[in-house]
mmCIF file of C-alpha atoms and ligand atoms in Angstrom:
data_model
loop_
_atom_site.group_PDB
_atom_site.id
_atom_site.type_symbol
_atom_site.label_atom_id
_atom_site.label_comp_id
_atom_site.label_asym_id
_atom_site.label_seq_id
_atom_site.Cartn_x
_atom_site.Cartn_y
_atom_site.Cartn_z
ATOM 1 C CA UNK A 44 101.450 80.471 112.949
ATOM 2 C CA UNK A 45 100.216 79.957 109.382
ATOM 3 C CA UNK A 46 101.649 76.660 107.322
ATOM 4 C CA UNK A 47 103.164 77.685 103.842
ATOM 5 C CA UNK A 48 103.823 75.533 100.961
ATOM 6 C CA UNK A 49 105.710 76.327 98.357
ATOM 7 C CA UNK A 50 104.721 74.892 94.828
ATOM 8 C CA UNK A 51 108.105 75.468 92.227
ATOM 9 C CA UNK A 52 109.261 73.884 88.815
ATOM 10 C CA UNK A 53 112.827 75.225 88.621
ATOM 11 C CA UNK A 54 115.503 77.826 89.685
ATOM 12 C CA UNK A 55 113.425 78.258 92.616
ATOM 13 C CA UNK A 56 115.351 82.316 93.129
ATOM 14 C CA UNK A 57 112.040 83.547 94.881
ATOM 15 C CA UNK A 58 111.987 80.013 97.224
ATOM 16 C CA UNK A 59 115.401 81.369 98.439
ATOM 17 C CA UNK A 60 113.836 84.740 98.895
ATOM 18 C CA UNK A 61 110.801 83.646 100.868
ATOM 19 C CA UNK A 62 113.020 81.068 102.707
ATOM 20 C CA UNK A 63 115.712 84.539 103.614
ATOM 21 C CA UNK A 64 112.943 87.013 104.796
ATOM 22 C CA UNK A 65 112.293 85.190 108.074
ATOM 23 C CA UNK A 66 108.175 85.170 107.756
ATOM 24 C CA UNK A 67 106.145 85.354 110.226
ATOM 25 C CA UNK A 68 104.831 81.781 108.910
ATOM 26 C CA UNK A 69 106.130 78.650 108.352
ATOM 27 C CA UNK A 70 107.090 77.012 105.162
ATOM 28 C CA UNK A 71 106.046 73.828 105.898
ATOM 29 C CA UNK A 72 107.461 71.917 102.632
ATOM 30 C CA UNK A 73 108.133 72.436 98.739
ATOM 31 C CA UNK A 74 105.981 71.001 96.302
ATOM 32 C CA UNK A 75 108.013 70.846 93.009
ATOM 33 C CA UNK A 76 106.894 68.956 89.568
ATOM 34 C CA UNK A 77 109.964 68.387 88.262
ATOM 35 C CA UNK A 78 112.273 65.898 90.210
ATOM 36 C CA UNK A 79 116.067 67.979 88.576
ATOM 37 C CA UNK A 80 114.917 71.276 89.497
ATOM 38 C CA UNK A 81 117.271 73.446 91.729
ATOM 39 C CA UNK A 82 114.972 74.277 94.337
ATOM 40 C CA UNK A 83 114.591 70.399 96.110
ATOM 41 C CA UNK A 84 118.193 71.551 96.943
ATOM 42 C CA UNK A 85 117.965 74.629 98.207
ATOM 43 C CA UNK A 86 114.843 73.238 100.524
ATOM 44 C CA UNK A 87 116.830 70.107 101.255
ATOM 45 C CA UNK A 88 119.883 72.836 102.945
ATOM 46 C CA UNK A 89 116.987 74.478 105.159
ATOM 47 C CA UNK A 90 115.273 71.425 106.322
ATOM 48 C CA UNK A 91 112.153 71.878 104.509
ATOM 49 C CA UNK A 92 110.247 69.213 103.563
ATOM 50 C CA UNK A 93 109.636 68.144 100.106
ATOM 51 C CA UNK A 94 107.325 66.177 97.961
ATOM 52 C CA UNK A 95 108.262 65.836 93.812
ATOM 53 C CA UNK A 96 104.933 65.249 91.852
ATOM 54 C CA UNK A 97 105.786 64.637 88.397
ATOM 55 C CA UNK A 98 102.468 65.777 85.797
ATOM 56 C CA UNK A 99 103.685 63.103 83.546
ATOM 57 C CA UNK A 100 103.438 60.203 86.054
ATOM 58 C CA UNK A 101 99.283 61.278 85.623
ATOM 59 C CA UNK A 102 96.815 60.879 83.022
ATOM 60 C CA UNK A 103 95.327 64.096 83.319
ATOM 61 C CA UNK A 104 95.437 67.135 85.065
ATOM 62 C CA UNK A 105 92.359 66.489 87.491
ATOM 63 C CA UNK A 106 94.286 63.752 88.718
ATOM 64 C CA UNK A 107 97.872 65.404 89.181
ATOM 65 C CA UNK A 108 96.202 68.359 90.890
ATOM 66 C CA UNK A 109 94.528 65.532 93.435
ATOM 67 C CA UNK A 110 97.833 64.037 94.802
ATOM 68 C CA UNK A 111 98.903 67.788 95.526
ATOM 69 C CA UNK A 112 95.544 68.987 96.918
ATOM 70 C CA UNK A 113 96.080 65.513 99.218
ATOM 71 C CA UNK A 114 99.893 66.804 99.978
ATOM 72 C CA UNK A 115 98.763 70.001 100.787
ATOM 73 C CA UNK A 116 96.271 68.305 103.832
ATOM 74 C CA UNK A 117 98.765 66.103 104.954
ATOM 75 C CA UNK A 118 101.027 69.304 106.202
ATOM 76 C CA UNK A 119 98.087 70.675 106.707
ATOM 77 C CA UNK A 120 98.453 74.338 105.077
ATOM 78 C CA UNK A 121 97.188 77.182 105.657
ATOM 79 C CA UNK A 122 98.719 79.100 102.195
ATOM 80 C CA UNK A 123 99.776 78.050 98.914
ATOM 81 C CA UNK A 124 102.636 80.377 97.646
ATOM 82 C CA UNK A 125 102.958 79.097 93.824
ATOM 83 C CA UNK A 126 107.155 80.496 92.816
ATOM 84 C CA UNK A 127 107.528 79.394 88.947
ATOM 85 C CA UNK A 128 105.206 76.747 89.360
ATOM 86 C CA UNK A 129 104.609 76.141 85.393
ATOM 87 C CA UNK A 130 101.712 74.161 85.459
ATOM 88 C CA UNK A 131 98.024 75.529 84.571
ATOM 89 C CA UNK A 132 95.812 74.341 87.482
ATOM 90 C CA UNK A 133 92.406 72.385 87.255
ATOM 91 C CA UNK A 134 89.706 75.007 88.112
ATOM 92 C CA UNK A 135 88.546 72.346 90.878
ATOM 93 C CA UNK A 136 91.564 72.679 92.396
ATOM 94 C CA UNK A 137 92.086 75.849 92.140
ATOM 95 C CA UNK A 138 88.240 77.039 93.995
ATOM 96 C CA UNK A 139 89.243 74.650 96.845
ATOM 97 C CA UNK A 140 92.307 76.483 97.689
ATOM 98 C CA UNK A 141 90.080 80.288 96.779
ATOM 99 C CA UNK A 142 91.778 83.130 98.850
ATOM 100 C CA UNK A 143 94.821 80.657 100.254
ATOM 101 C CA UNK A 144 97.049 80.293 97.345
ATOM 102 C CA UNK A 145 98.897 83.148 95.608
ATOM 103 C CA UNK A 146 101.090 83.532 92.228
ATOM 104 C CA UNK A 147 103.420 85.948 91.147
ATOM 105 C CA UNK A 148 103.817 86.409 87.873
ATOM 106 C CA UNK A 149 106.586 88.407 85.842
ATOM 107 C CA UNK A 150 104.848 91.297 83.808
ATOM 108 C CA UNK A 151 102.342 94.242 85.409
ATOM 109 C CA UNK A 152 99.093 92.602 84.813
ATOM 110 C CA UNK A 153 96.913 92.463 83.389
ATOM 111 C CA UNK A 154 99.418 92.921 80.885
ATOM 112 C CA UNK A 155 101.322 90.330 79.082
ATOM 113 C CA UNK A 156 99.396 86.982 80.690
ATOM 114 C CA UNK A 157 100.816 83.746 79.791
ATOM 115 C CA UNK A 158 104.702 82.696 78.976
ATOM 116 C CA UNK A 159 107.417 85.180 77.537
ATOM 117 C CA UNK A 160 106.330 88.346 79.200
ATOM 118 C CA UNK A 161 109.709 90.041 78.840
ATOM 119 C CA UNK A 162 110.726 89.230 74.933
ATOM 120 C CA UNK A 163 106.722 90.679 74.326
ATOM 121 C CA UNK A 164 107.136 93.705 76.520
ATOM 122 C CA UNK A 165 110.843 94.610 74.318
ATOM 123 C CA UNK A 166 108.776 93.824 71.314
ATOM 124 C CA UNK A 167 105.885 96.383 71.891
ATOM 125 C CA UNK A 168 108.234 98.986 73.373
ATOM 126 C CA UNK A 169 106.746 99.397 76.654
ATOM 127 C CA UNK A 170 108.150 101.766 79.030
ATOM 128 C CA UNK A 171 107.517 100.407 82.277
ATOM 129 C CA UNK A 172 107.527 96.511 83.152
ATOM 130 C CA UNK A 173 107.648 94.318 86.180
ATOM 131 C CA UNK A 174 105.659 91.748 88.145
ATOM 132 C CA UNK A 175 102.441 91.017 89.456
ATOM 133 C CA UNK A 176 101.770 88.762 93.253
ATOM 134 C CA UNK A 177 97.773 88.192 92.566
ATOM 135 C CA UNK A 178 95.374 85.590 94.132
ATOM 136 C CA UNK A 179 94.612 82.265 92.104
ATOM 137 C CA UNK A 180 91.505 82.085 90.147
ATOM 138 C CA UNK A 181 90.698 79.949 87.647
ATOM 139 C CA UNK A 182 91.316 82.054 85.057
ATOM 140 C CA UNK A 183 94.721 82.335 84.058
ATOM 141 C CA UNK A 184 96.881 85.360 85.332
ATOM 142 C CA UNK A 185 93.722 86.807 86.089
ATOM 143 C CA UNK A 186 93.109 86.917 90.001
ATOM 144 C CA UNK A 187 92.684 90.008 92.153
ATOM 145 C CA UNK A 188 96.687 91.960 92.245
ATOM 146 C CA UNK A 189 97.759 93.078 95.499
ATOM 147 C CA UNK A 190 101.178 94.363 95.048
ATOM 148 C CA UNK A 191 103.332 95.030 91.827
ATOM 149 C CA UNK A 192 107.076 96.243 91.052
ATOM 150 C CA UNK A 193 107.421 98.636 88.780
ATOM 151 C CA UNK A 194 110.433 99.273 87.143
ATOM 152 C CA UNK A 195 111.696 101.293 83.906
ATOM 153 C CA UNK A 196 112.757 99.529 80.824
ATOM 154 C CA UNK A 197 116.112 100.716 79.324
ATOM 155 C CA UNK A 198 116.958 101.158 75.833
ATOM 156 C CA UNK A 199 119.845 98.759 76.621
ATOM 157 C CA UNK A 200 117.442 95.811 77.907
ATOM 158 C CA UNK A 201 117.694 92.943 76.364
ATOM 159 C CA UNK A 202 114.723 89.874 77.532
ATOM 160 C CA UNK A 203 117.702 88.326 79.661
ATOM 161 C CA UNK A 204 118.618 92.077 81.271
ATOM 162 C CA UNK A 205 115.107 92.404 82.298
ATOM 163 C CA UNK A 206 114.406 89.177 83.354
ATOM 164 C CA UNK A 207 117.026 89.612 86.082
ATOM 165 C CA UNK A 208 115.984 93.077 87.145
ATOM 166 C CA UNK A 209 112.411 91.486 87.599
ATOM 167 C CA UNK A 210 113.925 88.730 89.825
ATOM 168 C CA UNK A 211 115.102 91.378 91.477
ATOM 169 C CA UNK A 212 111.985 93.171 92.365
ATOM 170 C CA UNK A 213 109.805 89.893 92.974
ATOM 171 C CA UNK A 214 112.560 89.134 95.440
ATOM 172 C CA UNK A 215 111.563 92.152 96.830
ATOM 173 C CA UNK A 216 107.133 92.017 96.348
ATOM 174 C CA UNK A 217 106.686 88.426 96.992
ATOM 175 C CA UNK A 218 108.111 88.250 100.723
ATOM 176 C CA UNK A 219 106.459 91.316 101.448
ATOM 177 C CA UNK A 220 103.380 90.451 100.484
ATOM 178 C CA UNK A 221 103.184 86.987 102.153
ATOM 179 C CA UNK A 222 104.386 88.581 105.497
ATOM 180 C CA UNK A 223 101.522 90.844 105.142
ATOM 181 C CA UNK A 224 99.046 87.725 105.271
ATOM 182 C CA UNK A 225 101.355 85.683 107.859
ATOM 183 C CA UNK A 226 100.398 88.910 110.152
ATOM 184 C CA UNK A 227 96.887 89.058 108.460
ATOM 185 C CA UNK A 228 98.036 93.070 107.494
ATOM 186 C CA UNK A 229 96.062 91.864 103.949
ATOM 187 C CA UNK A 230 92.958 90.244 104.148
ATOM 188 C CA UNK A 231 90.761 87.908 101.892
ATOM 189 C CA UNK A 232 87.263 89.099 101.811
ATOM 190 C CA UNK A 233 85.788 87.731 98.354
ATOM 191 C CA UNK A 234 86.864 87.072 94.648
ATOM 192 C CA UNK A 235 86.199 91.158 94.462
ATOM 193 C CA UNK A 236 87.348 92.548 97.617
ATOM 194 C CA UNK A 237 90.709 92.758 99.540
ATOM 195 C CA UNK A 238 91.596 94.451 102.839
ATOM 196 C CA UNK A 239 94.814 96.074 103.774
ATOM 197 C CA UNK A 240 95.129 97.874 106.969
ATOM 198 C CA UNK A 241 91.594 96.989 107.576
ATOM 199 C CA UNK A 242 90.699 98.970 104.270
ATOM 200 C CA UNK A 243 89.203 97.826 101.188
ATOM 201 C CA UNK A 244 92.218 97.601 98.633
ATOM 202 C CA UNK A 245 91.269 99.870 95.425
ATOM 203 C CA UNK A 246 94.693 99.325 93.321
ATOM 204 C CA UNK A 247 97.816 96.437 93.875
ATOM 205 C CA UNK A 248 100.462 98.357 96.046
ATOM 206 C CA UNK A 249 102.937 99.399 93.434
ATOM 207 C CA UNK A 250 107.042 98.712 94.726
ATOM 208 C CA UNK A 251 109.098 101.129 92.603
ATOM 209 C CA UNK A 252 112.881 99.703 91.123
HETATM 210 C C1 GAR B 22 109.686 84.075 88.205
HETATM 211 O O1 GAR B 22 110.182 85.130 87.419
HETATM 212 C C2 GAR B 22 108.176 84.101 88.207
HETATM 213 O O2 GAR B 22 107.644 85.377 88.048
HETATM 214 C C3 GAR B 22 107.873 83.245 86.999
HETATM 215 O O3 GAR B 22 108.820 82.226 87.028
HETATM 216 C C4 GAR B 22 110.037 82.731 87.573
HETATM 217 C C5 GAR B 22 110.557 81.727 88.576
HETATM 218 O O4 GAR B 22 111.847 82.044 88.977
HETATM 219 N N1 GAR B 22 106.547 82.731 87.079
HETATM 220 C C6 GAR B 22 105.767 82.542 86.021
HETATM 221 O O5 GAR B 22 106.125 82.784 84.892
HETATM 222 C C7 GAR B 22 104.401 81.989 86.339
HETATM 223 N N2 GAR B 22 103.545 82.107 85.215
HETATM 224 P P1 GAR B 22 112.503 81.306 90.235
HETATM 225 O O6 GAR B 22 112.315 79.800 90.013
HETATM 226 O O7 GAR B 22 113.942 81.682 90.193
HETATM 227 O O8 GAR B 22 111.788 81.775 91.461
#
């Protein structure tokens, strides 16, 4: 069965989700930087494990990413699931966990990297909007997408509307898409290449709102 940690800063919304779809995996404990954030409680009510690493307790990043890269091998994991984790990650750490760590990020990349994806998509009057589960690379918001939602923006959206109807779909994506790897559905081949179904994977599986 394949070991899942969860790395979070806040809310913690897509935790819950992960925690609700029964996966074929186990999460084996929650990694969160910040020791107020809402998701140590929602792990503490299902048992799961949990270790607070606070970036500001290190003098620099190398050295924060180290104590979670040494958390990681003591529950010895097989997947790193990043859920609003809002941290940028050392590229060191980052190529040690290549192809066993995923992100999900809240715009259709490789639109709209970075912070503020849903106050930038308003601004430019974009039509369609949603989020992105990709694997880690170094680069930022910039790894290989496997799945997406997809969903129409409204003239009546406001940043906080949409925000909501993409917690909605990545609620949806992001349990999907790690179930697919629990039952090795989606495979890792390189940086370049995915598999699903045993078939190289040309475009991210698009989830429709
Ligand atoms: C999610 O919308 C996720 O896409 C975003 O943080 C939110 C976390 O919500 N992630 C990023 O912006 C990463 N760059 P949650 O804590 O309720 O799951």
């Amino acid at each position: 069965m394949m070991k899942i940690a969860v790395l979070v800063s806040g809310n913690g919304s897509n935790f819950q989700a992960l925690i609700d779809a029964n996966l074929s995996g186990q999460i084996v404990g929650l990694i969160c930087n910040k020791a107020s954030a809402y998701a140590l409680q929602r792990a503490k009510q299902h048992n799961i494990p949990t270790c607070v690493i606070e970036h500001q307790n290190f003098p620099t990043r190398e050295l924060f990413d180290a104590a979670m890269h040494q958390q990681l091998l003591d529950w010895d994991v097989d997947l790193v699931v990043l859920a609003g984790f809002m941290r940028i990650l050392s590229a060191h750490f980052v190529n040690q966990w290549q192809g066993r760590m995923l992100n999900l990020h809240p715009s259709l990349l490789p639109a709209y990297k970075g912070v503020h994806t849903h106050q930038r998509v308003l601004h430019t009057g974009d039509r369609l909007h949603g989020c992105t589960v990709h694997f880690v690379t170094a680069e930022l918001d910039a790894g290989l997408a496997i799945a997406q939602g997809v969903l129409e923006v409204n003239c009546k959206d406001t940043p906080t509307t949409l925000q909501n109807r993409v917690h909605e779909l990545e609620h949806l994506v992001y349990p999907e898409v790690v179930e697919w790897l629990c039952t090795k559905k989606l495979q890792y081949v390189d940086a370049n290449t995915l598999n699903f179904r045993n078939k190289p994977l040309t475009k991210p599986i698009r989830f429709c709102q």
